[in-house]
Coordinates of C-alpha atoms and ligand atoms in Angstrom, one line a residue:
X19 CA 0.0 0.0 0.0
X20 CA 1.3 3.4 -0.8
X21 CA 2.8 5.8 2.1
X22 CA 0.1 8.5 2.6
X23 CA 1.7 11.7 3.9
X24 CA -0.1 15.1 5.1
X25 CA 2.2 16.9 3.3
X26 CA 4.6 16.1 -0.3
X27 CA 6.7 18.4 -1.6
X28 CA 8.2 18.3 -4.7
X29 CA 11.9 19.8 -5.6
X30 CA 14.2 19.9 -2.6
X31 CA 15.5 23.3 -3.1
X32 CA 15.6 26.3 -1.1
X33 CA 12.3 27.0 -1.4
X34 CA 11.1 23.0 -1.3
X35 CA 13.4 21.8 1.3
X36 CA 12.4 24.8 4.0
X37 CA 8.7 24.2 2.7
X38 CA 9.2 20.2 4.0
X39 CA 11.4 21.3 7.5
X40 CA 9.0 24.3 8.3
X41 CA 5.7 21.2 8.2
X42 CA 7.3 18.5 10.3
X43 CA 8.2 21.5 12.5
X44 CA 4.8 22.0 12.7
X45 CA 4.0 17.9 13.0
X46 CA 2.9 17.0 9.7
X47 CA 3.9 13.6 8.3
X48 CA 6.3 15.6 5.3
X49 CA 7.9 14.1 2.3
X50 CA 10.3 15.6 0.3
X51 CA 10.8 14.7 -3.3
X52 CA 14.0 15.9 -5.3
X53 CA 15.9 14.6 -8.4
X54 CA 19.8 15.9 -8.3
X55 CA 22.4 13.9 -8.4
X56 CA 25.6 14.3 -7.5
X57 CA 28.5 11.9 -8.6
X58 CA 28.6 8.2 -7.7
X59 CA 24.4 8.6 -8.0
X60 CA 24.5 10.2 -4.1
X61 CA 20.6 12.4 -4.0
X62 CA 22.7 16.3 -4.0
X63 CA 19.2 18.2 -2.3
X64 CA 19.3 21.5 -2.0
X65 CA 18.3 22.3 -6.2
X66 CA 19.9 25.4 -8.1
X67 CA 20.8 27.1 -5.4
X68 CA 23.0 24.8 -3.9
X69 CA 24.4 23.1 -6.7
X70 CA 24.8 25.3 -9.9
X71 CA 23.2 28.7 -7.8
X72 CA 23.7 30.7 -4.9
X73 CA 26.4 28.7 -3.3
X74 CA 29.0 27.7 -5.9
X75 CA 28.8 31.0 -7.2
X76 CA 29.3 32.8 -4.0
X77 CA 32.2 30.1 -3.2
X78 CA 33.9 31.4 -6.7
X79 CA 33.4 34.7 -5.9
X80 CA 35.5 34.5 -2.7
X81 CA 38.3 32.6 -4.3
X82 CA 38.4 35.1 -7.2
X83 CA 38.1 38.2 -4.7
X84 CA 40.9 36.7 -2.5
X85 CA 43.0 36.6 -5.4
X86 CA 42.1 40.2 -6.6
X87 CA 43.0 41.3 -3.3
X88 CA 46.3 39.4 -3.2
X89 CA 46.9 40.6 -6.9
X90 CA 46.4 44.1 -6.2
X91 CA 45.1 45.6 -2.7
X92 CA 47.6 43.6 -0.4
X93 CA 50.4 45.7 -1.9
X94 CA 49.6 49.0 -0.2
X95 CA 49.2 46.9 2.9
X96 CA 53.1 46.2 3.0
X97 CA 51.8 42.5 2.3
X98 CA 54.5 41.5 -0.4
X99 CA 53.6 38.5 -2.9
X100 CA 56.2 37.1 -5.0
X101 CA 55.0 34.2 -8.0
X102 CA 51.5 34.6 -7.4
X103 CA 49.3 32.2 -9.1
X104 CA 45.6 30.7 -9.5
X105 CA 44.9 27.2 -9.4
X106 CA 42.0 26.6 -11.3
X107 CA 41.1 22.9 -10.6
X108 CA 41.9 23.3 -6.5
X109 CA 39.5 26.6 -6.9
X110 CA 36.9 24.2 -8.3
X111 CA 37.5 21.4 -6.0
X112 CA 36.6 23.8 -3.3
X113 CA 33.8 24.9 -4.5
X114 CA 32.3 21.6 -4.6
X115 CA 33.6 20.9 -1.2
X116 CA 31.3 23.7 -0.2
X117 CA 28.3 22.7 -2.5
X118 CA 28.7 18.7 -0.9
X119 CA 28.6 20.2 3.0
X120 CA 25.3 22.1 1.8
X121 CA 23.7 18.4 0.2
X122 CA 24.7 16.7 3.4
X123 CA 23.2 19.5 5.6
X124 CA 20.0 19.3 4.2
X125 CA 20.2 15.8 3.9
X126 CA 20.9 15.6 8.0
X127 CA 17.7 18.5 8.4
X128 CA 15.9 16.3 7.0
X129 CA 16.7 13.1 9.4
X130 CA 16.5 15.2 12.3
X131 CA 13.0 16.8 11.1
X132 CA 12.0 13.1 10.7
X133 CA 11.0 13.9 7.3
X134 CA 11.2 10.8 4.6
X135 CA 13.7 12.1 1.6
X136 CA 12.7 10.3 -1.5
X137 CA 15.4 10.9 -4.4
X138 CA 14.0 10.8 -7.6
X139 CA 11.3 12.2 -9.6
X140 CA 8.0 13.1 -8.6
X141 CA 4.9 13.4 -11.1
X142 CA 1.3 13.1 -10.1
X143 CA -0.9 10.1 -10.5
X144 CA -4.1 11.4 -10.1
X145 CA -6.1 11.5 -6.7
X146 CA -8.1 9.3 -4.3
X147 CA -9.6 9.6 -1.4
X148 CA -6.8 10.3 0.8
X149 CA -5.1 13.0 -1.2
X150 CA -3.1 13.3 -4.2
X151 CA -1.5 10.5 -5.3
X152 CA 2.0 10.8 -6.4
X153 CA 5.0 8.6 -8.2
X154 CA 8.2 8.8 -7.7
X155 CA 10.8 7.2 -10.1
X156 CA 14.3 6.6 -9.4
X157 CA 15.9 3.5 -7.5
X158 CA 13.9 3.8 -4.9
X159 CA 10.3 3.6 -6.7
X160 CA 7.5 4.1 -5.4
X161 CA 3.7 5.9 -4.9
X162 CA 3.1 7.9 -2.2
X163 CA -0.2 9.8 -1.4
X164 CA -0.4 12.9 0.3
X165 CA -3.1 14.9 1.4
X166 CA -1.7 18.3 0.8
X167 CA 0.9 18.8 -2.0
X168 CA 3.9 21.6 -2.7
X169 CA 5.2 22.4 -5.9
X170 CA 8.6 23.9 -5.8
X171 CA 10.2 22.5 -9.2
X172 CA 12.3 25.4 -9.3
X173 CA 13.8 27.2 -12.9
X174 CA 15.9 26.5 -16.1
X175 CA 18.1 28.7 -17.4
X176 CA 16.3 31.0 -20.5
X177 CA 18.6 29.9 -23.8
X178 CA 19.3 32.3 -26.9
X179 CA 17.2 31.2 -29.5
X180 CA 19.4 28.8 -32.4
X181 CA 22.2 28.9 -29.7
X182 CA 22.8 25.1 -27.8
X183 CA 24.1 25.5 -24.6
X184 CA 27.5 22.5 -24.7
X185 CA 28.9 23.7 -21.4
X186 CA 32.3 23.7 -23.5
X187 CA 32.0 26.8 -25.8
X188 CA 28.1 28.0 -25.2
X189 CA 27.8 27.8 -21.4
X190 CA 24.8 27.8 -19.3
X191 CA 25.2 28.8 -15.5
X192 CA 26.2 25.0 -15.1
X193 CA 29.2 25.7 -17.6
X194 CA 30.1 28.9 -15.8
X195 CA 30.7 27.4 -12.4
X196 CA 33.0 24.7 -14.3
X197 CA 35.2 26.1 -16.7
X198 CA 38.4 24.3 -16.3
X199 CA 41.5 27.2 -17.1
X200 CA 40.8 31.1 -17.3
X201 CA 39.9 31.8 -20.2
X202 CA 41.2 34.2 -22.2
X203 CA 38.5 36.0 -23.9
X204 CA 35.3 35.2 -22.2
X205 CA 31.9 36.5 -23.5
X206 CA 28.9 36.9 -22.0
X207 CA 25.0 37.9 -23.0
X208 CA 23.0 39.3 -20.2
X209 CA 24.7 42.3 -18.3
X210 CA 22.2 40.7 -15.3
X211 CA 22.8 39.4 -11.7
X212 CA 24.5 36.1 -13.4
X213 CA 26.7 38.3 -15.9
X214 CA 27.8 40.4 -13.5
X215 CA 28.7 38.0 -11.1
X216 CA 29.8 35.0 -13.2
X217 CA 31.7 38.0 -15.4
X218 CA 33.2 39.4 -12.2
X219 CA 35.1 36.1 -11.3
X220 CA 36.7 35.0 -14.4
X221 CA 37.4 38.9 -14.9
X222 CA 39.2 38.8 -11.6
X223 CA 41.3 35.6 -12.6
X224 CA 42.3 37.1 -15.8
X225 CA 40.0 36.8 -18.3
X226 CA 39.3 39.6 -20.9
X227 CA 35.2 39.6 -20.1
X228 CA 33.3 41.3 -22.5
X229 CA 29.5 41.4 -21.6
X230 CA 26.5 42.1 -24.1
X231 CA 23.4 43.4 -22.8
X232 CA 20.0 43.7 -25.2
X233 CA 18.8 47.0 -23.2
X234 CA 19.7 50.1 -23.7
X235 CA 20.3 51.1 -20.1
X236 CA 22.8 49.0 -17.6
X237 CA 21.1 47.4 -14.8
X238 CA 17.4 49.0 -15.2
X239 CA 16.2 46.7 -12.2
X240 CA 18.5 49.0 -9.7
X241 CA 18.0 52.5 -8.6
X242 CA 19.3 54.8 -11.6
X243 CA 22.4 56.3 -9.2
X244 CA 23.3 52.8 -8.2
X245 CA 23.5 51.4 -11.5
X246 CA 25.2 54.2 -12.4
X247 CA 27.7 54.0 -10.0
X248 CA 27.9 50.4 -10.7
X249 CA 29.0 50.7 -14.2
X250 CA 31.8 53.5 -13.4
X251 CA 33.2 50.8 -10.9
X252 CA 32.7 47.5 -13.4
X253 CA 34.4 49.9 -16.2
X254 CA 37.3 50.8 -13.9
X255 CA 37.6 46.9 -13.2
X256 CA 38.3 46.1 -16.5
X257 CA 34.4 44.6 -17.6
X258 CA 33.6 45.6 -21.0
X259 CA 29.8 46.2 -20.9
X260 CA 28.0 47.2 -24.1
X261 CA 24.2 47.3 -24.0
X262 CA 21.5 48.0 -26.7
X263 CA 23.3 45.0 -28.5
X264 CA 21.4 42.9 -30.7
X265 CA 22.9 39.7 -31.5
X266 CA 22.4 38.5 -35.0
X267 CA 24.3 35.2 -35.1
X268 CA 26.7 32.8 -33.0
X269 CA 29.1 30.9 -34.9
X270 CA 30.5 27.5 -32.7
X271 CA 34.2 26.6 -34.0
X272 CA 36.6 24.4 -32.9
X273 CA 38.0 26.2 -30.2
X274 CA 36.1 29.8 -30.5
X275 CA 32.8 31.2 -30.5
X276 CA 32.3 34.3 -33.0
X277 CA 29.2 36.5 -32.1
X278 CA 27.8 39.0 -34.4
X279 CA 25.6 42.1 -33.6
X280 CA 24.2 45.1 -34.1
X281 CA 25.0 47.6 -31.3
X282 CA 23.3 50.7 -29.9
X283 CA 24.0 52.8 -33.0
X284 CA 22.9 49.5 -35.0
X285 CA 26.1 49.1 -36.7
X286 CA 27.2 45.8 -37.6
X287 CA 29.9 44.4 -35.3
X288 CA 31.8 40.7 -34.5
X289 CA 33.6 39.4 -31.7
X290 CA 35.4 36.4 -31.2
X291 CA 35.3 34.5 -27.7
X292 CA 37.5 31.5 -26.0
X293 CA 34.1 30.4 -24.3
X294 CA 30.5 32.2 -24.2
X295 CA 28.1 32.5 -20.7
X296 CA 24.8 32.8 -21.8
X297 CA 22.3 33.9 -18.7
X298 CA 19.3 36.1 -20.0
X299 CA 17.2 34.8 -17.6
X300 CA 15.7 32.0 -16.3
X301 CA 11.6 29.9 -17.1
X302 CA 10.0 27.7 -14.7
X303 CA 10.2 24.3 -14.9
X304 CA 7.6 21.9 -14.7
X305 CA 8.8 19.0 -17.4
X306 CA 8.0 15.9 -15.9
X307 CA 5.1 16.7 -13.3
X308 CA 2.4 15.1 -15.1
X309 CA 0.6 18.6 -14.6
X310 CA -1.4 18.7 -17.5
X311 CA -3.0 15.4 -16.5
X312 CA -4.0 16.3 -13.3
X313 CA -5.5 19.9 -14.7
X314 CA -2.4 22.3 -13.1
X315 CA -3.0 25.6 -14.6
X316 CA -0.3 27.2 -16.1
X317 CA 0.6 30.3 -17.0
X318 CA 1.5 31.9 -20.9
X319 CA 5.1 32.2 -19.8
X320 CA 4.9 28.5 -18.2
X321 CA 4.7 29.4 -14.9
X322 CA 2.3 27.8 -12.4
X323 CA -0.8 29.9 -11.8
X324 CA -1.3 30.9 -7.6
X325 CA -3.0 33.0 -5.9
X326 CA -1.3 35.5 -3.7
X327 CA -1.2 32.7 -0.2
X328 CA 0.5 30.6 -3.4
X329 CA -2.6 28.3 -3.8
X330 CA -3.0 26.7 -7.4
X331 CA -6.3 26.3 -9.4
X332 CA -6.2 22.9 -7.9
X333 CA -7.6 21.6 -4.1
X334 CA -4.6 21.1 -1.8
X335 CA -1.7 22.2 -4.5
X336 CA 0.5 24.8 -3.5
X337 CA 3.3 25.9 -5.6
X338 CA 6.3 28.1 -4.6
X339 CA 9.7 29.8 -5.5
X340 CA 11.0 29.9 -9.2
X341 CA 8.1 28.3 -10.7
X342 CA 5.5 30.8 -9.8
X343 CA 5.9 34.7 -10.2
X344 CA 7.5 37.3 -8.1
X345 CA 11.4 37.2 -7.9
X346 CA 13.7 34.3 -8.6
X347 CA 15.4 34.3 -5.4
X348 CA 16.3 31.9 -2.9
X349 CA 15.0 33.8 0.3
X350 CA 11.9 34.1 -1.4
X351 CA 11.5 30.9 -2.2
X352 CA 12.2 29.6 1.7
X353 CA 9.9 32.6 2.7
X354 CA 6.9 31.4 0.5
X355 CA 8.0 27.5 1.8
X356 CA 6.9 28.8 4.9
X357 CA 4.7 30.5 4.5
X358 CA 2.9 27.7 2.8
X359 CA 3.7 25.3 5.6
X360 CA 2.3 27.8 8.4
X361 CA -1.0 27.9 5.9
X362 CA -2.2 24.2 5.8
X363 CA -1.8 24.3 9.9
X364 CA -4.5 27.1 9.7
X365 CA -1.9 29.9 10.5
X366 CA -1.4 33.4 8.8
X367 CA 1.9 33.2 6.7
X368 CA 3.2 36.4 5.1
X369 CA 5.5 36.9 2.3
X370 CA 6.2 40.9 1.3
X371 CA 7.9 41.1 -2.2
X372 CA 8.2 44.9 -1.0
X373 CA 10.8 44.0 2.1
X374 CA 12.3 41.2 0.0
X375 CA 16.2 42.1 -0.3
X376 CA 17.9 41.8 -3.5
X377 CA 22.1 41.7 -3.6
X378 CA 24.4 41.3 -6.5
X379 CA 27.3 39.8 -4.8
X380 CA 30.0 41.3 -7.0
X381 CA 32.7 43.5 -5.5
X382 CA 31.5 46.4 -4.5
X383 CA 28.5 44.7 -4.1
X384 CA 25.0 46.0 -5.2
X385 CA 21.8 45.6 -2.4
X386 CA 18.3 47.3 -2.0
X387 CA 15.1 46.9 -0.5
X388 CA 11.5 48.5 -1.2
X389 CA 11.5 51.0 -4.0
X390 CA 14.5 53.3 -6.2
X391 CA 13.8 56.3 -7.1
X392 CA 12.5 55.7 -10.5
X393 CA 9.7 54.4 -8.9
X394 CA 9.0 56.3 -6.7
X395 CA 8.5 59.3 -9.1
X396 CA 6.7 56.9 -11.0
X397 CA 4.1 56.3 -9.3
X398 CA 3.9 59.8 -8.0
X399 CA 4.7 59.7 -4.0
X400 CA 6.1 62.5 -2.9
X401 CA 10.0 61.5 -0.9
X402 CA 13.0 62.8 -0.1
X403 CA 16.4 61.5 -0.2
X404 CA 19.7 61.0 2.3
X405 CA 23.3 59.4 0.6
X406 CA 26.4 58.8 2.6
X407 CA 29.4 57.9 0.6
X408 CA 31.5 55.1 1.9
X409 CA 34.9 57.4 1.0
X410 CA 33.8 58.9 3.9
X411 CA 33.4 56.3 6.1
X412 CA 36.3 55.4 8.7
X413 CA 35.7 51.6 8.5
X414 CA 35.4 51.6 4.7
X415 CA 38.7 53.8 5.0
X416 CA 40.5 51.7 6.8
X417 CA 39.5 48.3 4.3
X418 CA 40.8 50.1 1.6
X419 CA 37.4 50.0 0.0
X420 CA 35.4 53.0 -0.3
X421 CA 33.6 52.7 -3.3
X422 CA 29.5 53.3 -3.2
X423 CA 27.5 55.2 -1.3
X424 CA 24.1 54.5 1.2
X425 CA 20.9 55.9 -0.1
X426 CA 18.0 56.0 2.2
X427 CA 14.5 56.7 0.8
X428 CA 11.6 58.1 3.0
X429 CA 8.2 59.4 2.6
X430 CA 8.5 63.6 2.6
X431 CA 5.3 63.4 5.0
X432 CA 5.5 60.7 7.3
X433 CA 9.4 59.7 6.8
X434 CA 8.5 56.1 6.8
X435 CA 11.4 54.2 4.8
X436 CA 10.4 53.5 1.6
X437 CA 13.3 52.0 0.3
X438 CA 17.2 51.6 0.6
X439 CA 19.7 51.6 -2.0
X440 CA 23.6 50.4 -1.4
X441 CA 26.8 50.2 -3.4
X442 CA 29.9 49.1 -1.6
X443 CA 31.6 46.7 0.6
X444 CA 29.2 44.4 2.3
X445 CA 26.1 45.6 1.1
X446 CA 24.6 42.1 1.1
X447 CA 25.1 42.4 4.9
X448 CA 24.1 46.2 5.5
X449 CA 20.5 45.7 3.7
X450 CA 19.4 43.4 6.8
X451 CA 19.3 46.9 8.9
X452 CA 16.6 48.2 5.9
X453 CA 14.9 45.1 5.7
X454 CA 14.2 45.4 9.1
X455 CA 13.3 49.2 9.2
X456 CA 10.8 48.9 6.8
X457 CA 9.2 45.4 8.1
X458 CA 8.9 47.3 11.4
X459 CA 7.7 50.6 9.5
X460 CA 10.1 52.5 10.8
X461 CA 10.7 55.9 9.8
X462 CA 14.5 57.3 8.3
X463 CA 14.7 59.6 11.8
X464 CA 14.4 56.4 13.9
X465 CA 17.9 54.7 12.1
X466 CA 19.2 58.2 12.6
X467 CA 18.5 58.0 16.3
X468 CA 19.8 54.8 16.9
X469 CA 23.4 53.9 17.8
X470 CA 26.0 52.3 15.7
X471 CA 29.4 51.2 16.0
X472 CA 32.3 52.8 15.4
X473 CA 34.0 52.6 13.3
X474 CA 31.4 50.1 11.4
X475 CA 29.9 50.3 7.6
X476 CA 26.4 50.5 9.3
X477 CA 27.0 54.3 9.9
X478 CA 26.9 55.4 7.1
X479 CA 22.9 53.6 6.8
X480 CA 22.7 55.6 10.1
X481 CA 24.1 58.8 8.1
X482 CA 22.3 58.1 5.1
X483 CA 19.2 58.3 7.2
X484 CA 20.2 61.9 8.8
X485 CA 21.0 63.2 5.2
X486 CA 17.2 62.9 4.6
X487 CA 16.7 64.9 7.2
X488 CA 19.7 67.4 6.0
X489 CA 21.6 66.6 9.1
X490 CA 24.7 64.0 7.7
X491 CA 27.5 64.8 10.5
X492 CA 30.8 63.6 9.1
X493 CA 30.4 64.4 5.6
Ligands
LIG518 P1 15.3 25.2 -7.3 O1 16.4 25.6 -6.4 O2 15.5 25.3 -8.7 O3 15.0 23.7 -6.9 C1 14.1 22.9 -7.5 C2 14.5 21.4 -7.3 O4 13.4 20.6 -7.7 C3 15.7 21.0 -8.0 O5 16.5 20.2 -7.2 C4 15.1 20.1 -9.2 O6 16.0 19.2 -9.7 C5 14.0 19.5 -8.4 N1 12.9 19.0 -9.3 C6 12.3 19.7 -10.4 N2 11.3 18.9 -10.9 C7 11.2 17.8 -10.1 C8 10.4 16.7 -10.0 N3 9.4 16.5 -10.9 N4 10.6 15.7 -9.1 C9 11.6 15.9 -8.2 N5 12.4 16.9 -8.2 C10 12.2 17.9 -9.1 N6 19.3 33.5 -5.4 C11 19.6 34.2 -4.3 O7 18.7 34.6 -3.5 N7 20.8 34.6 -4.0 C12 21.9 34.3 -4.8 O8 23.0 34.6 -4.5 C13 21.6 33.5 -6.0 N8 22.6 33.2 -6.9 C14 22.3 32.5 -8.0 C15 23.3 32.2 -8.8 C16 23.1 31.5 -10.0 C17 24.2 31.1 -10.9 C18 21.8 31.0 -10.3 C19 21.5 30.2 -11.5 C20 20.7 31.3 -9.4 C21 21.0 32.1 -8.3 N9 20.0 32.4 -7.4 C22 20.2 33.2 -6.3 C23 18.6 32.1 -7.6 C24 18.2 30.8 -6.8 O9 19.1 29.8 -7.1 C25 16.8 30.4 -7.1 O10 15.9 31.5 -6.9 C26 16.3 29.3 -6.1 O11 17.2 28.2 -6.3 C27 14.9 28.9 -6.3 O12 14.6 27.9 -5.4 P2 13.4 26.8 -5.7 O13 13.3 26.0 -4.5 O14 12.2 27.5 -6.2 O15 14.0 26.0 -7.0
LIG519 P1 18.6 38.5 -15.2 O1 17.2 38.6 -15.5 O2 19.2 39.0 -14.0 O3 19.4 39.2 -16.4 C1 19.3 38.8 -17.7 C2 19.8 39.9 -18.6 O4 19.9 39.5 -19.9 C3 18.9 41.2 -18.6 O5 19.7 42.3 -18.4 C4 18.3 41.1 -20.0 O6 18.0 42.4 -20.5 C5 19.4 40.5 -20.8 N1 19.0 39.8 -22.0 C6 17.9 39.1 -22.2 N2 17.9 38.7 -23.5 C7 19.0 39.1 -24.1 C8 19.6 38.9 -25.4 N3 19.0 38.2 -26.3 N4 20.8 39.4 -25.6 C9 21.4 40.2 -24.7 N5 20.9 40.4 -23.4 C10 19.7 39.8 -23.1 O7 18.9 36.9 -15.4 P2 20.2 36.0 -15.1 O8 21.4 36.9 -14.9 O9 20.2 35.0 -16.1 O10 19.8 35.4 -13.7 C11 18.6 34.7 -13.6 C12 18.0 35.0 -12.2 O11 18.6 34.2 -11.2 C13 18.1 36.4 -11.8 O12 17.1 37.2 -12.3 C14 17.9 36.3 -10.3 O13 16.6 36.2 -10.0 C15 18.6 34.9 -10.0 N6 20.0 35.2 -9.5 C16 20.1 35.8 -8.4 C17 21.4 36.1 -7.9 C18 21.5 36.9 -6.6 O14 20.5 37.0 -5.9 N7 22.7 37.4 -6.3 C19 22.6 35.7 -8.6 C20 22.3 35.1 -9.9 C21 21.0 34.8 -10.3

């Protein structure tokens, strides 16, 4: 007879694998469904995010930033480096170090949640009395049925149309995380969060990174000042960034990829590559989940249809993180995950995309919460506007890294934070203090009144905040 669970979930990834935790926590019988693989056939939970995501990337990121540090910051330190040298394959090998602790974390998480990992793939069978009834493939085979079920199938990466993806020349973000020597001349389409980032580390090891962007304007998701700030920095590094580029053609040879385009002024151009990124965005994926059988509705753009608590069109099927709308992102994902969890025990999960945080994790790196600017005006709301620079900051002084600035936004009658903006060093970490502010409505005089360290990055948030009031002290 087949296992009948309260709750299945299938996809194992951030947003799947916090989903399944979050409803034994709350002491549901929980399954958890996911396909990856890692080598030898071992289940790798933990989806993109963990494998070809959030984690390798950020674990590339710090091996290429330790080396642009040793390469040109420790210098001026009095830190002297003779024969300095990347190894590629030992820079990879930690990577996946890193990527195999995060599998086996979850993998523990989910013993000590008592919650029954299946690995393999999960489609649905129909339903029965008892719930949904659900296969799961793999070498352990099997049906399961479960009264409540979660989708959380995750994404795919978007490919350029007539271009295959070989993760030798063409690479997907796979290919990216695994290229085995710098390259020489790397391109890359999509001056996004992947370019950026993905461009940033191979730039750092060496590699002449040339990035192609269709828009016309760098980085239109970010507040106008920070994107423009952004691309002065990425220039000064060494990026080549050209938008309003139209690519016309990609040419595969043996050991080179040729890309033709129009650019902004639609003139005919070519450039020839060692490898190619492509990451211009990701699609949901739902291939496999028998959805169509069971009556799943789906969107134009393939994405599953939910309702703002992230309830499908079907009875007792939830679906969450990349594979609905709202922002790819992994905190999202886990927040919707839940969220949903909280929901089937009868209780009141919340998920704001308003106080979600994004970060680009290059270096300076890029974070905001709430609205820019732009939209602000946009939607006509009437604000004002504090920026503290981080050159004059003592803590960003003293790094050596003073690049960026803090930009608080705050409603002109009420001063409630509306959004915050920040280029520089650790912005990933400073954007908690905003996320905060604004989940707690707080208002741009109460950062300014409350202490900070010194010397600390976080004062210049707590500056930023005064300059909306036209009170910044040390600048
Ligand atoms: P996924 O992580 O995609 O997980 C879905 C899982 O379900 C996968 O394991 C998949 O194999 C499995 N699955 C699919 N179908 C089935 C099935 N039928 N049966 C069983 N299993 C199935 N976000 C951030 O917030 N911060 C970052 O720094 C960041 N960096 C990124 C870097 C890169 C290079 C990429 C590509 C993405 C990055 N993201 C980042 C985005 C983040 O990875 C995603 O938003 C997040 O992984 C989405 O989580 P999810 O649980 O919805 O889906
Ligand atoms: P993206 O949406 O961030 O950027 C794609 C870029 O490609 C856009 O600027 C777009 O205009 C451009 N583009 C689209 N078609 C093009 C074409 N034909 N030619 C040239 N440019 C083209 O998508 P990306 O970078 O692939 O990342 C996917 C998602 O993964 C992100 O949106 C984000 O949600 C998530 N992610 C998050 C990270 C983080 O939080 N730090 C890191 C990496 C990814």
């Amino acid at each position: 007879m087949a296992d009948t669970f309260d709750v299945a979930v299938i996809g194992g990834g951030p947003g799947g694998y916090t989903a399944a935790i979050r409803a034994a926590q709350l002491g549901f019988k929980t399954a958890c469904i996911d396909d990856w693989t890692r080598e030898g056939g071992k289940p790798a939970p933990g989806g993109t995010c963990t494998n070809v995501g959030c984690i390798p990337s950020k674990a590339l990121l710090q091996s290429s930033e330790n080396f642009e540090q040793a390469r040109h910051a420790f210098a001026s330190h009095g830190i002297e480096i003779n024969d300095l040298a990347i190894n590629v394959s030992t820079m990879l090998a930690r990577k996946n170090k890193v990527v195999n602790q995060n599998n086996d974390g979850i993998l523990y998480l989910f013993k000590k949640n008592k919650i029954t990992f299946l690995h393999g793939r999960g489609s649905f069978a129909g339903k029965d009395g008892t719930g949904w009834k659900i296969d799961v493939d793999g070498s352990a085979a099997t049906q399961i049925t479960a009264r409540h079920a979660i989708i959380a199938t995750g994404s795919k990466p978007r490919a350029l149309p007539s271009v295959a993806v070989d993760n030798d020349r063409i690479l997907d973000n796979e290919g990216a995380l695994e290229i085995p020597d710098v390259p020489k001349r790397l391109g890359v389409v999509g001056a996004g969060v992947i370019g950026l980032e993905m461009g940033s580390v191979w730039r750092r090891l060496g590699a002449d990174v040339t990035i192609l962007e269709a828009l016309p304007a760098f980085l239109g998701i970010a507040d106008e000042a920070i994107a423009k700030e952004a691309l002065k920095a990425f220039k000064k590094q060494g990026l080549d960034i050209r938008t309003g580029v139209n690519i016309t053609r990609v040419t595969v040879n043996n050991d080179s990829v040729d890309v033709e385009y129009n650019d902004g002024a639609n003139a005919a151009a070519k450039v020839t590559f060692d490898r190619l990124i492509v990451s211009i965005g990701r699609v949901p994926y739902t291939a496999g989940l028998n959805a169509q059988s069971i009556g799943l509705a789906l969107d134009s753009r393939g994405f599953i249809v939910v309702d703002e608590q992230c309830k499908t069109n079907l009875p007792n099927v939830w679906a969450i993180g990349d594979v609905v709308r709202g922002p790819m992102l992994a905190h999202k994902a886990e927040d919707e995950g839940v969220a949903v969890a909280e929901r089937i025990a009868g209780q009141h999960g919340h998920v704001d995309f308003n106080t979600t945080p994004w970060v680009i994790y290059t270096w300076p790196e890029i974070a905001w919460v709430g609205r820019n600017e732009q939209q602000l005006k946009a939607a006509g709301i009437d604000y004002r506007s504090g920026t503290f620079p981080f050159s004059a900051n003592g803590r960003a002084r003293a790094m050596g890294d003073t690049t960026g600035f803090v930009k608080m936004l705050a409603d002109a009658k009420t001063d409630r934070i509306l959004g915050m903006h920040v280029i520089g060093p650790f912005a990933s970490e400073l954007i908690a203090e905003g996320v905060v502010a604004m989940e707690f409505g707080a208002s741009s005089e109460d950062i300014a009144r409350i202490c900070h360290a010194h010397p600390s990055l976080s004062e210049a948030t707590r500056e930023a905040a005064l300059g909306v009031d036209r009170r910044t002290l040390n600048f």
